[in-house]
PDB file of C-alpha atoms in Angstrom:
ATOM      1  CA  MET A 274      71.734  -3.644 -37.897  1.00  0.00           C
ATOM      2  CA  GLU A 275      74.603  -1.264 -38.968  1.00  0.00           C
ATOM      3  CA  SER A 276      72.852   1.703 -41.000  1.00  0.00           C
ATOM      4  CA  LEU A 277      73.599   1.470 -44.895  1.00  0.00           C
ATOM      5  CA  GLU A 278      73.449   4.302 -47.250  1.00  0.00           C
ATOM      6  CA  ASN A 279      70.525   4.026 -49.582  1.00  0.00           C
ATOM      7  CA  PRO A 280      70.690   5.393 -53.033  1.00  0.00           C
ATOM      8  CA  PHE A 281      66.978   5.220 -53.670  1.00  0.00           C
ATOM      9  CA  PRO A 282      64.448   7.382 -51.977  1.00  0.00           C
ATOM     10  CA  VAL A 283      62.434   4.985 -49.621  1.00  0.00           C
ATOM     11  CA  SER A 284      59.486   5.679 -47.556  1.00  0.00           C
ATOM     12  CA  ALA A 285      56.562   3.672 -46.013  1.00  0.00           C
ATOM     13  CA  ILE A 286      54.608   4.491 -48.814  1.00  0.00           C
ATOM     14  CA  SER A 287      56.962   3.755 -51.930  1.00  0.00           C
ATOM     15  CA  LEU A 288      60.363   3.066 -53.430  1.00  0.00           C
ATOM     16  CA  ASP A 289      60.859   5.212 -56.577  1.00  0.00           C
ATOM     17  CA  GLY A 290      63.164   4.168 -59.259  1.00  0.00           C
ATOM     18  CA  HIS A 291      63.933   5.885 -62.780  1.00  0.00           C
ATOM     19  CA  ARG A 292      60.598   4.491 -64.174  1.00  0.00           C
ATOM     20  CA  VAL A 293      59.046   2.278 -61.855  1.00  0.00           C
ATOM     21  CA  ARG A 294      57.618   2.503 -58.259  1.00  0.00           C
ATOM     22  CA  LEU A 295      57.309  -0.240 -55.597  1.00  0.00           C
ATOM     23  CA  ARG A 296      54.569   0.254 -53.095  1.00  0.00           C
ATOM     24  CA  PRO A 297      52.891  -1.645 -50.433  1.00  0.00           C
ATOM     25  CA  ILE A 298      49.817  -3.973 -51.205  1.00  0.00           C
ATOM     26  CA  THR A 299      46.272  -2.865 -50.431  1.00  0.00           C
ATOM     27  CA  ARG A 300      43.007  -4.862 -50.709  1.00  0.00           C
ATOM     28  CA  ASP A 301      42.378  -3.210 -54.052  1.00  0.00           C
ATOM     29  CA  ASP A 302      45.280  -5.177 -55.679  1.00  0.00           C
ATOM     30  CA  TYR A 303      43.876  -8.368 -54.888  1.00  0.00           C
ATOM     31  CA  GLY A 304      42.200  -8.556 -58.301  1.00  0.00           C
ATOM     32  CA  PHE A 305      45.235  -7.744 -60.264  1.00  0.00           C
ATOM     33  CA  LEU A 306      47.125 -10.523 -58.308  1.00  0.00           C
ATOM     34  CA  TRP A 307      44.494 -12.998 -59.104  1.00  0.00           C
ATOM     35  CA  GLU A 308      44.561 -12.166 -62.631  1.00  0.00           C
ATOM     36  CA  CYS A 309      48.371 -12.691 -62.668  1.00  0.00           C
ATOM     37  CA  ARG A 310      47.981 -16.057 -60.669  1.00  0.00           C
ATOM     38  CA  SER A 311      45.390 -17.297 -63.187  1.00  0.00           C
ATOM     39  CA  HIS A 312      46.876 -15.875 -66.402  1.00  0.00           C
ATOM     40  CA  PRO A 313      47.446 -18.718 -68.906  1.00  0.00           C
ATOM     41  CA  GLU A 314      51.141 -17.622 -69.687  1.00  0.00           C
ATOM     42  CA  ILE A 315      52.432 -17.554 -66.271  1.00  0.00           C
ATOM     43  CA  MET A 316      49.975 -19.763 -64.137  1.00  0.00           C
ATOM     44  CA  HIS A 317      52.453 -22.625 -64.179  1.00  0.00           C
ATOM     45  CA  LEU A 318      54.694 -20.723 -61.966  1.00  0.00           C
ATOM     46  CA  TRP A 319      52.373 -21.106 -59.189  1.00  0.00           C
ATOM     47  CA  THR A 320      50.229 -24.208 -60.097  1.00  0.00           C
ATOM     48  CA  GLN A 321      51.090 -27.719 -60.075  1.00  0.00           C
ATOM     49  CA  GLY A 322      47.616 -29.003 -60.701  1.00  0.00           C
ATOM     50  CA  SER A 323      44.993 -27.930 -63.321  1.00  0.00           C
ATOM     51  CA  THR A 324      42.472 -26.490 -60.872  1.00  0.00           C
ATOM     52  CA  LEU A 325      42.337 -22.652 -60.326  1.00  0.00           C
ATOM     53  CA  PRO A 326      41.025 -21.250 -57.212  1.00  0.00           C
ATOM     54  CA  THR A 327      38.182 -18.720 -57.273  1.00  0.00           C
ATOM     55  CA  PHE A 328      38.768 -15.163 -56.502  1.00  0.00           C
ATOM     56  CA  GLU A 329      37.557 -15.840 -52.806  1.00  0.00           C
ATOM     57  CA  GLN A 330      39.804 -18.717 -52.231  1.00  0.00           C
ATOM     58  CA  TYR A 331      42.636 -17.040 -53.653  1.00  0.00           C
ATOM     59  CA  ALA A 332      42.004 -13.841 -51.518  1.00  0.00           C
ATOM     60  CA  GLN A 333      41.734 -16.270 -48.382  1.00  0.00           C
ATOM     61  CA  HIS A 334      45.083 -17.985 -49.287  1.00  0.00           C
ATOM     62  CA  LEU A 335      46.757 -14.495 -49.926  1.00  0.00           C
ATOM     63  CA  ASP A 336      45.651 -13.226 -46.604  1.00  0.00           C
ATOM     64  CA  ALA A 337      47.134 -16.444 -44.727  1.00  0.00           C
ATOM     65  CA  THR A 338      50.294 -16.182 -46.853  1.00  0.00           C
ATOM     66  CA  LEU A 339      50.935 -12.384 -46.120  1.00  0.00           C
ATOM     67  CA  ALA A 340      50.366 -13.202 -42.439  1.00  0.00           C
ATOM     68  CA  GLY A 341      53.183 -15.908 -42.248  1.00  0.00           C
ATOM     69  CA  HIS A 342      54.925 -17.321 -45.530  1.00  0.00           C
ATOM     70  CA  THR A 343      55.804 -13.856 -47.069  1.00  0.00           C
ATOM     71  CA  LEU A 344      58.395 -11.562 -45.554  1.00  0.00           C
ATOM     72  CA  THR A 345      57.259  -8.495 -47.822  1.00  0.00           C
ATOM     73  CA  LEU A 346      55.282  -8.137 -50.949  1.00  0.00           C
ATOM     74  CA  LEU A 347      55.323  -4.905 -52.964  1.00  0.00           C
ATOM     75  CA  ILE A 348      53.199  -3.910 -56.139  1.00  0.00           C
ATOM     76  CA  ILE A 349      55.057  -2.485 -59.203  1.00  0.00           C
ATOM     77  CA  GLU A 350      53.696   0.105 -61.115  1.00  0.00           C
ATOM     78  CA  LEU A 351      55.058   2.868 -63.345  1.00  0.00           C
ATOM     79  CA  ARG A 352      55.776   6.196 -61.713  1.00  0.00           C
ATOM     80  CA  THR A 353      53.655   8.050 -64.716  1.00  0.00           C
ATOM     81  CA  ALA A 354      50.795   5.721 -64.340  1.00  0.00           C
ATOM     82  CA  PRO A 355      49.458   4.407 -60.981  1.00  0.00           C
ATOM     83  CA  GLU A 356      48.300   1.030 -62.313  1.00  0.00           C
ATOM     84  CA  PRO A 357      49.946  -2.393 -61.176  1.00  0.00           C
ATOM     85  CA  ILE A 358      52.249  -3.948 -63.666  1.00  0.00           C
ATOM     86  CA  GLY A 359      53.502  -6.653 -61.495  1.00  0.00           C
ATOM     87  CA  PHE A 360      54.744  -7.436 -57.914  1.00  0.00           C
ATOM     88  CA  VAL A 361      57.801  -8.607 -56.123  1.00  0.00           C
ATOM     89  CA  TYR A 362      58.079 -10.511 -52.962  1.00  0.00           C
ATOM     90  CA  ALA A 363      60.215 -12.173 -50.302  1.00  0.00           C
ATOM     91  CA  TYR A 364      59.377 -15.334 -48.644  1.00  0.00           C
ATOM     92  CA  ASP A 365      60.634 -18.389 -46.585  1.00  0.00           C
ATOM     93  CA  TYR A 366      62.641 -15.837 -44.404  1.00  0.00           C
ATOM     94  CA  ASN A 367      65.282 -17.592 -42.077  1.00  0.00           C
ATOM     95  CA  PRO A 368      65.881 -15.371 -39.157  1.00  0.00           C
ATOM     96  CA  PHE A 369      68.652 -17.503 -37.587  1.00  0.00           C
ATOM     97  CA  ASP A 370      70.809 -17.975 -41.204  1.00  0.00           C
ATOM     98  CA  LYS A 371      69.489 -14.570 -42.251  1.00  0.00           C
ATOM     99  CA  TYR A 372      68.403 -15.665 -45.715  1.00  0.00           C
ATOM    100  CA  VAL A 373      65.310 -15.503 -48.009  1.00  0.00           C
ATOM    101  CA  PHE A 374      63.836 -16.276 -51.343  1.00  0.00           C
ATOM    102  CA  TRP A 375      62.525 -13.672 -53.570  1.00  0.00           C
ATOM    103  CA  SER A 376      60.415 -13.606 -56.629  1.00  0.00           C
ATOM    104  CA  VAL A 377      59.262 -11.134 -59.166  1.00  0.00           C
ATOM    105  CA  ALA A 378      56.133 -11.370 -61.558  1.00  0.00           C
ATOM    106  CA  ILE A 379      55.413  -9.173 -64.421  1.00  0.00           C
ATOM    107  CA  HIS A 380      52.019  -9.301 -65.982  1.00  0.00           C
ATOM    108  CA  PRO A 381      52.448 -10.420 -69.553  1.00  0.00           C
ATOM    109  CA  ALA A 382      51.124  -7.348 -71.075  1.00  0.00           C
ATOM    110  CA  TYR A 383      54.209  -5.540 -69.807  1.00  0.00           C
ATOM    111  CA  THR A 384      56.952  -7.831 -70.339  1.00  0.00           C
ATOM    112  CA  ASN A 385      59.825  -7.050 -72.504  1.00  0.00           C
ATOM    113  CA  ILE A 386      60.168  -3.400 -71.944  1.00  0.00           C
ATOM    114  CA  GLY A 387      62.709  -3.363 -69.327  1.00  0.00           C
ATOM    115  CA  TRP A 388      60.620  -2.569 -65.996  1.00  0.00           C
ATOM    116  CA  GLY A 389      61.120  -5.960 -64.326  1.00  0.00           C
ATOM    117  CA  VAL A 390      64.726  -5.350 -64.451  1.00  0.00           C
ATOM    118  CA  GLU A 391      64.549  -2.242 -62.738  1.00  0.00           C
ATOM    119  CA  ALA A 392      61.943  -3.368 -60.218  1.00  0.00           C
ATOM    120  CA  CYS A 393      64.283  -6.373 -59.223  1.00  0.00           C
ATOM    121  CA  TRP A 394      67.114  -3.883 -58.523  1.00  0.00           C
ATOM    122  CA  LEU A 395      65.019  -1.682 -56.305  1.00  0.00           C
ATOM    123  CA  PHE A 396      63.759  -4.790 -54.565  1.00  0.00           C
ATOM    124  CA  LEU A 397      67.236  -6.221 -53.880  1.00  0.00           C
ATOM    125  CA  ASN A 398      68.355  -2.918 -52.632  1.00  0.00           C
ATOM    126  CA  TYR A 399      65.504  -2.550 -50.387  1.00  0.00           C
ATOM    127  CA  LEU A 400      65.881  -6.076 -49.110  1.00  0.00           C
ATOM    128  CA  PHE A 401      69.654  -5.612 -48.134  1.00  0.00           C
ATOM    129  CA  THR A 402      69.302  -2.034 -46.649  1.00  0.00           C
ATOM    130  CA  TYR A 403      65.965  -2.576 -44.536  1.00  0.00           C
ATOM    131  CA  PHE A 404      66.273  -6.260 -43.441  1.00  0.00           C
ATOM    132  CA  ASP A 405      69.269  -7.683 -41.531  1.00  0.00           C
ATOM    133  CA  LEU A 406      69.801 -10.152 -44.322  1.00  0.00           C
ATOM    134  CA  HIS A 407      73.148 -12.020 -45.295  1.00  0.00           C
ATOM    135  CA  LYS A 408      71.987 -13.645 -48.497  1.00  0.00           C
ATOM    136  CA  VAL A 409      69.026 -13.642 -50.913  1.00  0.00           C
ATOM    137  CA  CYS A 410      68.043 -16.712 -53.061  1.00  0.00           C
ATOM    138  CA  SER A 411      65.993 -17.529 -56.224  1.00  0.00           C
ATOM    139  CA  ASP A 412      65.063 -20.593 -57.987  1.00  0.00           C
ATOM    140  CA  GLN A 413      64.862 -20.431 -61.769  1.00  0.00           C
ATOM    141  CA  TYR A 414      64.041 -22.907 -64.451  1.00  0.00           C
ATOM    142  CA  ALA A 415      67.270 -23.613 -66.272  1.00  0.00           C
ATOM    143  CA  PHE A 416      65.677 -22.868 -69.731  1.00  0.00           C
ATOM    144  CA  ASN A 417      65.157 -19.111 -68.276  1.00  0.00           C
ATOM    145  CA  GLN A 418      68.615 -18.036 -69.427  1.00  0.00           C
ATOM    146  CA  ARG A 419      67.851 -14.250 -69.669  1.00  0.00           C
ATOM    147  CA  SER A 420      67.007 -14.169 -65.872  1.00  0.00           C
ATOM    148  CA  ILE A 421      69.988 -16.218 -65.135  1.00  0.00           C
ATOM    149  CA  ARG A 422      72.279 -13.810 -66.928  1.00  0.00           C
ATOM    150  CA  ILE A 423      70.980 -10.711 -65.123  1.00  0.00           C
ATOM    151  CA  LEU A 424      71.252 -12.407 -61.747  1.00  0.00           C
ATOM    152  CA  LEU A 425      74.880 -13.309 -62.572  1.00  0.00           C
ATOM    153  CA  ARG A 426      75.773  -9.814 -63.586  1.00  0.00           C
ATOM    154  CA  SER A 427      74.166  -8.337 -60.558  1.00  0.00           C
ATOM    155  CA  GLY A 428      76.680 -10.330 -58.585  1.00  0.00           C
ATOM    156  CA  ALA A 429      74.638 -13.671 -57.830  1.00  0.00           C
ATOM    157  CA  GLU A 430      76.380 -17.264 -58.062  1.00  0.00           C
ATOM    158  CA  GLU A 431      74.916 -20.363 -59.156  1.00  0.00           C
ATOM    159  CA  GLU A 432      74.785 -22.456 -55.802  1.00  0.00           C
ATOM    160  CA  GLY A 433      73.235 -25.814 -57.368  1.00  0.00           C
ATOM    161  CA  ARG A 434      70.868 -27.481 -59.905  1.00  0.00           C
ATOM    162  CA  PHE A 435      67.748 -29.686 -59.036  1.00  0.00           C
ATOM    163  CA  ARG A 436      67.508 -32.226 -61.651  1.00  0.00           C
ATOM    164  CA  ALA A 437      64.094 -32.692 -63.318  1.00  0.00           C
ATOM    165  CA  GLN A 438      62.523 -30.546 -60.445  1.00  0.00           C
ATOM    166  CA  ARG A 439      59.664 -29.009 -61.973  1.00  0.00           C
ATOM    167  CA  TYR A 440      56.948 -30.551 -64.360  1.00  0.00           C
ATOM    168  CA  TYR A 441      55.942 -28.158 -66.906  1.00  0.00           C
ATOM    169  CA  GLN A 442      54.403 -28.659 -70.541  1.00  0.00           C
ATOM    170  CA  GLY A 443      54.556 -32.153 -70.647  1.00  0.00           C
ATOM    171  CA  ALA A 444      58.375 -32.428 -69.386  1.00  0.00           C
ATOM    172  CA  TYR A 445      60.406 -32.132 -66.132  1.00  0.00           C
ATOM    173  CA  HIS A 446      62.806 -29.183 -66.163  1.00  0.00           C
ATOM    174  CA  ASP A 447      66.003 -28.515 -64.063  1.00  0.00           C
ATOM    175  CA  VAL A 448      65.842 -25.709 -61.448  1.00  0.00           C
ATOM    176  CA  ILE A 449      68.973 -23.598 -60.770  1.00  0.00           C
ATOM    177  CA  ARG A 450      69.280 -21.969 -57.499  1.00  0.00           C
ATOM    178  CA  LEU A 451      71.232 -18.731 -57.613  1.00  0.00           C
ATOM    179  CA  ALA A 452      71.983 -16.576 -54.701  1.00  0.00           C
ATOM    180  CA  GLY A 453      73.832 -13.459 -53.642  1.00  0.00           C
ATOM    181  CA  THR A 454      75.175 -12.217 -50.417  1.00  0.00           C
ATOM    182  CA  ARG A 455      75.181  -8.548 -49.100  1.00  0.00           C
ATOM    183  CA  ALA A 456      78.989  -8.194 -49.775  1.00  0.00           C
ATOM    184  CA  GLN A 457      78.144  -9.228 -53.473  1.00  0.00           C
ATOM    185  CA  TRP A 458      75.319  -6.831 -53.747  1.00  0.00           C
ATOM    186  CA  GLU A 459      77.353  -3.942 -52.272  1.00  0.00           C
ATOM    187  CA  LYS A 460      79.821  -4.522 -55.108  1.00  0.00           C
ATOM    188  CA  THR A 461      77.169  -4.011 -57.843  1.00  0.00           C
ATOM    189  CA  ARG A 462      75.094  -1.551 -56.294  1.00  0.00           C
ATOM    190  CA  GLU A 463      76.534   1.781 -57.227  1.00  0.00           C
ATOM    191  CA  LYS A 464      76.578   0.529 -60.788  1.00  0.00           C
ATOM    192  CA  GLN A 465      72.721  -0.210 -60.635  1.00  0.00           C
ATOM    193  CA  HIS A 466      72.226   3.182 -58.883  1.00  0.00           C
ATOM    194  CA  ARG A 467      73.861   4.997 -62.097  1.00  0.00           C
ATOM    195  CA  VAL A 468      71.569   3.125 -64.473  1.00  0.00           C
ATOM    196  CA  PHE A 469      68.399   3.535 -62.575  1.00  0.00           C
ATOM    197  CA  ASP A 470      69.063   6.926 -60.517  1.00  0.00           C
ATOM    198  CA  PRO A 471      65.436   8.492 -60.209  1.00  0.00           C
ATOM    199  CA  ARG A 472      66.610  11.952 -60.190  1.00  0.00           C
ATOM    200  CA  PRO A 473      65.760  14.212 -63.180  1.00  0.00           C
ATOM    201  CA  VAL A 474      68.217  13.595 -66.027  1.00  0.00           C
ATOM    202  CA  SER A 475      69.201  15.902 -69.055  1.00  0.00           C
ATOM    203  CA  ALA A 476      68.141  14.555 -72.553  1.00  0.00           C
ATOM    204  CA  THR A 477      71.595  13.109 -73.200  1.00  0.00           C
ATOM    205  CA  ARG A 478      71.679  11.339 -70.011  1.00  0.00           C
ATOM    206  CA  SER A 479      68.169  10.034 -70.400  1.00  0.00           C
ATOM    207  CA  ALA A 480      68.864   8.550 -73.786  1.00  0.00           C
ATOM    208  CA  SER A 481      72.077   6.969 -72.121  1.00  0.00           C
ATOM    209  CA  VAL A 482      69.999   5.369 -69.288  1.00  0.00           C
ATOM    210  CA  ALA A 483      67.318   4.299 -71.776  1.00  0.00           C
ATOM    211  CA  ALA A 484      69.950   2.652 -73.967  1.00  0.00           C
ATOM    212  CA  ALA A 485      71.499   0.771 -70.896  1.00  0.00           C
ATOM    213  CA  VAL A 486      67.979  -0.358 -69.644  1.00  0.00           C
ATOM    214  CA  ASN A 487      66.865  -1.691 -73.083  1.00  0.00           C
ATOM    215  CA  THR A 488      70.299  -3.413 -73.511  1.00  0.00           C
ATOM    216  CA  ALA A 489      69.407  -5.555 -70.440  1.00  0.00           C
ATOM    217  CA  HIS A 490      65.760  -5.903 -72.051  1.00  0.00           C
ATOM    218  CA  ASP A 491      63.316  -7.289 -69.550  1.00  0.00           C
ATOM    219  CA  ALA A 492      65.623 -10.112 -68.731  1.00  0.00           C
ATOM    220  CA  VAL A 493      63.548 -10.869 -65.674  1.00  0.00           C
ATOM    221  CA  SER A 494      60.440 -12.557 -67.182  1.00  0.00           C
ATOM    222  CA  PRO A 495      57.220 -13.136 -65.398  1.00  0.00           C
ATOM    223  CA  GLY A 496      57.408 -15.101 -62.249  1.00  0.00           C
ATOM    224  CA  ALA A 497      61.048 -15.615 -63.108  1.00  0.00           C
ATOM    225  CA  PHE A 498      62.421 -16.140 -59.554  1.00  0.00           C
ATOM    226  CA  GLY A 499      60.987 -18.751 -57.154  1.00  0.00           C
ATOM    227  CA  GLY A 500      57.372 -19.572 -57.896  1.00  0.00           C
TER     228      GLY A 500
END
């Protein structure tokens, strides 16, 4: 794969953004992931039925998923506090056609701050830089317009609508599939780099960056992508 210049510092340990860090999952994170999985505000994104797994059942399922279904899963934490606030993952990788689906989940205690947006842009940059991908895809509830708008501004395009695809809160909802190619990401990557540059900044530039992030708000709500 042709080497691409990476605007974010990436190592085997972490990917640092301006305010958040993405790092590999450890066994110690399983409790947090199970809490996200069973949280009443976002559990519908993973649970089609009403039965919740025990922690032991979830840990076994996660082990199996990480061994096959998932291309990569990274924990989101703040750079100033090494506690998880969410996670991002890529799954259903197609090595022949070179596309993958991806998702993000922010614990409900940490939404509406802007951290999810930065984590998503870091993750997209990571996927396109370190994996031989042509396209990344995300499926979203049609009512999740905040996430859809952010993806469209990031270069993604709507590829289709699945009518009455998901059952949630007593009704069937449309699911919209959005996707972005490597070429589309390259067109928007420099703009995101300016917003989420992790280098030390002056007070004036810090205020400018904060304003840009807060304008975006936390458009990526918990588990908005995939599910």
